[in-house]
C-alpha cells in the first residue's frame, strides 16, 4: 500500500459513527501499520461497523486488527 491508501483508511474509519479520532502511530508502507482509534462504544460494535464497510476484522483483547 501507499500513503494515499493509509490516508483513505484513516478517512474511512473517522467516518464511522462513534469514532472520536483516528491517527497512525506507526506507518509501514507495504507492511503492517498501526492506528490508534478513539471510539465511544463497544469494541464489537466498531468491529461490526468496519466489517460492514468491507474490512476483514479480528477482535483481540482491547484491540482489533483490520485488513482490506
JSON list of C-alpha atoms in Angstrom, two decimals:
[
{"chain": "A", "resi": 1, "resn": "UNK", "atom": "CA", "xyz": [0.00, 0.00, 0.00]},
{"chain": "A", "resi": 2, "resn": "UNK", "atom": "CA", "xyz": [0.97, 3.62, -0.33]},
{"chain": "A", "resi": 3, "resn": "UNK", "atom": "CA", "xyz": [0.45, 6.83, 1.63]},
{"chain": "A", "resi": 4, "resn": "UNK", "atom": "CA", "xyz": [-2.83, 7.51, -0.18]},
{"chain": "A", "resi": 5, "resn": "UNK", "atom": "CA", "xyz": [-4.18, 4.13, 0.94]},
{"chain": "A", "resi": 6, "resn": "UNK", "atom": "CA", "xyz": [-3.27, 4.92, 4.55]},
{"chain": "A", "resi": 7, "resn": "UNK", "atom": "CA", "xyz": [-4.97, 8.32, 4.30]},
{"chain": "A", "resi": 8, "resn": "UNK", "atom": "CA", "xyz": [-8.05, 6.72, 2.74]},
{"chain": "A", "resi": 9, "resn": "UNK", "atom": "CA", "xyz": [-8.21, 4.15, 5.55]},
{"chain": "A", "resi": 10, "resn": "UNK", "atom": "CA", "xyz": [-7.98, 6.87, 8.19]},
{"chain": "A", "resi": 11, "resn": "UNK", "atom": "CA", "xyz": [-10.74, 8.85, 6.48]},
{"chain": "A", "resi": 12, "resn": "UNK", "atom": "CA", "xyz": [-12.98, 5.80, 6.25]},
{"chain": "A", "resi": 13, "resn": "UNK", "atom": "CA", "xyz": [-12.52, 4.98, 9.92]},
{"chain": "A", "resi": 14, "resn": "UNK", "atom": "CA", "xyz": [-13.07, 8.59, 11.01]},
{"chain": "A", "resi": 15, "resn": "UNK", "atom": "CA", "xyz": [-16.37, 8.47, 9.14]},
{"chain": "A", "resi": 16, "resn": "UNK", "atom": "CA", "xyz": [-17.77, 5.69, 11.35]},
{"chain": "A", "resi": 17, "resn": "UNK", "atom": "CA", "xyz": [-20.36, 6.83, 13.85]},
{"chain": "A", "resi": 18, "resn": "UNK", "atom": "CA", "xyz": [-18.88, 6.88, 17.36]},
{"chain": "A", "resi": 19, "resn": "UNK", "atom": "CA", "xyz": [-15.27, 7.34, 16.23]},
{"chain": "A", "resi": 20, "resn": "UNK", "atom": "CA", "xyz": [-13.90, 10.38, 18.04]},
{"chain": "A", "resi": 21, "resn": "UNK", "atom": "CA", "xyz": [-10.45, 10.27, 16.46]},
{"chain": "A", "resi": 22, "resn": "UNK", "atom": "CA", "xyz": [-8.06, 8.14, 14.44]},
{"chain": "A", "resi": 23, "resn": "UNK", "atom": "CA", "xyz": [-4.36, 8.57, 13.82]},
{"chain": "A", "resi": 24, "resn": "UNK", "atom": "CA", "xyz": [-1.42, 6.46, 12.76]},
{"chain": "A", "resi": 25, "resn": "UNK", "atom": "CA", "xyz": [1.26, 5.74, 15.33]},
{"chain": "A", "resi": 26, "resn": "UNK", "atom": "CA", "xyz": [3.42, 3.64, 13.00]},
{"chain": "A", "resi": 27, "resn": "UNK", "atom": "CA", "xyz": [3.34, 3.51, 9.22]},
{"chain": "A", "resi": 28, "resn": "UNK", "atom": "CA", "xyz": [4.88, 0.64, 7.28]},
{"chain": "A", "resi": 29, "resn": "UNK", "atom": "CA", "xyz": [4.18, 1.13, 3.58]},
{"chain": "A", "resi": 30, "resn": "UNK", "atom": "CA", "xyz": [3.70, -2.35, 2.17]},
{"chain": "A", "resi": 31, "resn": "UNK", "atom": "CA", "xyz": [3.60, -3.83, 5.68]},
{"chain": "A", "resi": 32, "resn": "UNK", "atom": "CA", "xyz": [1.57, -3.53, 8.85]},
{"chain": "A", "resi": 33, "resn": "UNK", "atom": "CA", "xyz": [0.74, -0.02, 10.00]},
{"chain": "A", "resi": 34, "resn": "UNK", "atom": "CA", "xyz": [-0.56, 0.78, 13.49]},
{"chain": "A", "resi": 35, "resn": "UNK", "atom": "CA", "xyz": [-3.52, 3.08, 14.04]},
{"chain": "A", "resi": 36, "resn": "UNK", "atom": "CA", "xyz": [-4.96, 4.40, 17.28]},
{"chain": "A", "resi": 37, "resn": "UNK", "atom": "CA", "xyz": [-8.73, 4.90, 17.26]},
{"chain": "A", "resi": 38, "resn": "UNK", "atom": "CA", "xyz": [-10.80, 6.56, 19.97]},
{"chain": "A", "resi": 39, "resn": "UNK", "atom": "CA", "xyz": [-14.31, 5.11, 19.90]},
{"chain": "A", "resi": 40, "resn": "UNK", "atom": "CA", "xyz": [-17.39, 5.83, 22.00]},
{"chain": "A", "resi": 41, "resn": "UNK", "atom": "CA", "xyz": [-18.92, 2.37, 22.27]},
{"chain": "A", "resi": 42, "resn": "UNK", "atom": "CA", "xyz": [-18.16, -1.32, 22.48]},
{"chain": "A", "resi": 43, "resn": "UNK", "atom": "CA", "xyz": [-15.28, -2.78, 20.52]},
{"chain": "A", "resi": 44, "resn": "UNK", "atom": "CA", "xyz": [-17.62, -5.36, 18.97]},
{"chain": "A", "resi": 45, "resn": "UNK", "atom": "CA", "xyz": [-19.78, -2.56, 17.57]},
{"chain": "A", "resi": 46, "resn": "UNK", "atom": "CA", "xyz": [-16.74, -0.93, 15.98]},
{"chain": "A", "resi": 47, "resn": "UNK", "atom": "CA", "xyz": [-15.71, -4.29, 14.53]},
{"chain": "A", "resi": 48, "resn": "UNK", "atom": "CA", "xyz": [-19.20, -4.72, 13.06]},
{"chain": "A", "resi": 49, "resn": "UNK", "atom": "CA", "xyz": [-19.14, -1.25, 11.52]},
{"chain": "A", "resi": 50, "resn": "UNK", "atom": "CA", "xyz": [-15.76, -1.97, 9.94]},
{"chain": "A", "resi": 51, "resn": "UNK", "atom": "CA", "xyz": [-16.95, -5.32, 8.56]},
{"chain": "A", "resi": 52, "resn": "UNK", "atom": "CA", "xyz": [-19.99, -3.59, 7.07]},
{"chain": "A", "resi": 53, "resn": "UNK", "atom": "CA", "xyz": [-17.57, -1.34, 5.18]},
{"chain": "A", "resi": 54, "resn": "UNK", "atom": "CA", "xyz": [-15.62, -4.25, 3.72]},
{"chain": "A", "resi": 55, "resn": "UNK", "atom": "CA", "xyz": [-12.80, -4.67, 6.23]},
{"chain": "A", "resi": 56, "resn": "UNK", "atom": "CA", "xyz": [-11.66, -8.06, 7.49]},
{"chain": "A", "resi": 57, "resn": "UNK", "atom": "CA", "xyz": [-11.62, -7.71, 11.29]},
{"chain": "A", "resi": 58, "resn": "UNK", "atom": "CA", "xyz": [-10.06, -9.79, 14.07]},
{"chain": "A", "resi": 59, "resn": "UNK", "atom": "CA", "xyz": [-11.01, -8.82, 17.63]},
{"chain": "A", "resi": 60, "resn": "UNK", "atom": "CA", "xyz": [-8.44, -9.27, 20.39]},
{"chain": "A", "resi": 61, "resn": "UNK", "atom": "CA", "xyz": [-8.20, -8.17, 23.99]},
{"chain": "A", "resi": 62, "resn": "UNK", "atom": "CA", "xyz": [-8.93, -4.44, 23.86]},
{"chain": "A", "resi": 63, "resn": "UNK", "atom": "CA", "xyz": [-7.73, -4.14, 20.26]},
{"chain": "A", "resi": 64, "resn": "UNK", "atom": "CA", "xyz": [-8.71, -5.09, 16.75]},
{"chain": "A", "resi": 65, "resn": "UNK", "atom": "CA", "xyz": [-6.75, -5.92, 13.63]},
{"chain": "A", "resi": 66, "resn": "UNK", "atom": "CA", "xyz": [-8.17, -4.85, 10.28]},
{"chain": "A", "resi": 67, "resn": "UNK", "atom": "CA", "xyz": [-7.27, -5.72, 6.70]},
{"chain": "A", "resi": 68, "resn": "UNK", "atom": "CA", "xyz": [-8.66, -4.85, 3.37]}
]
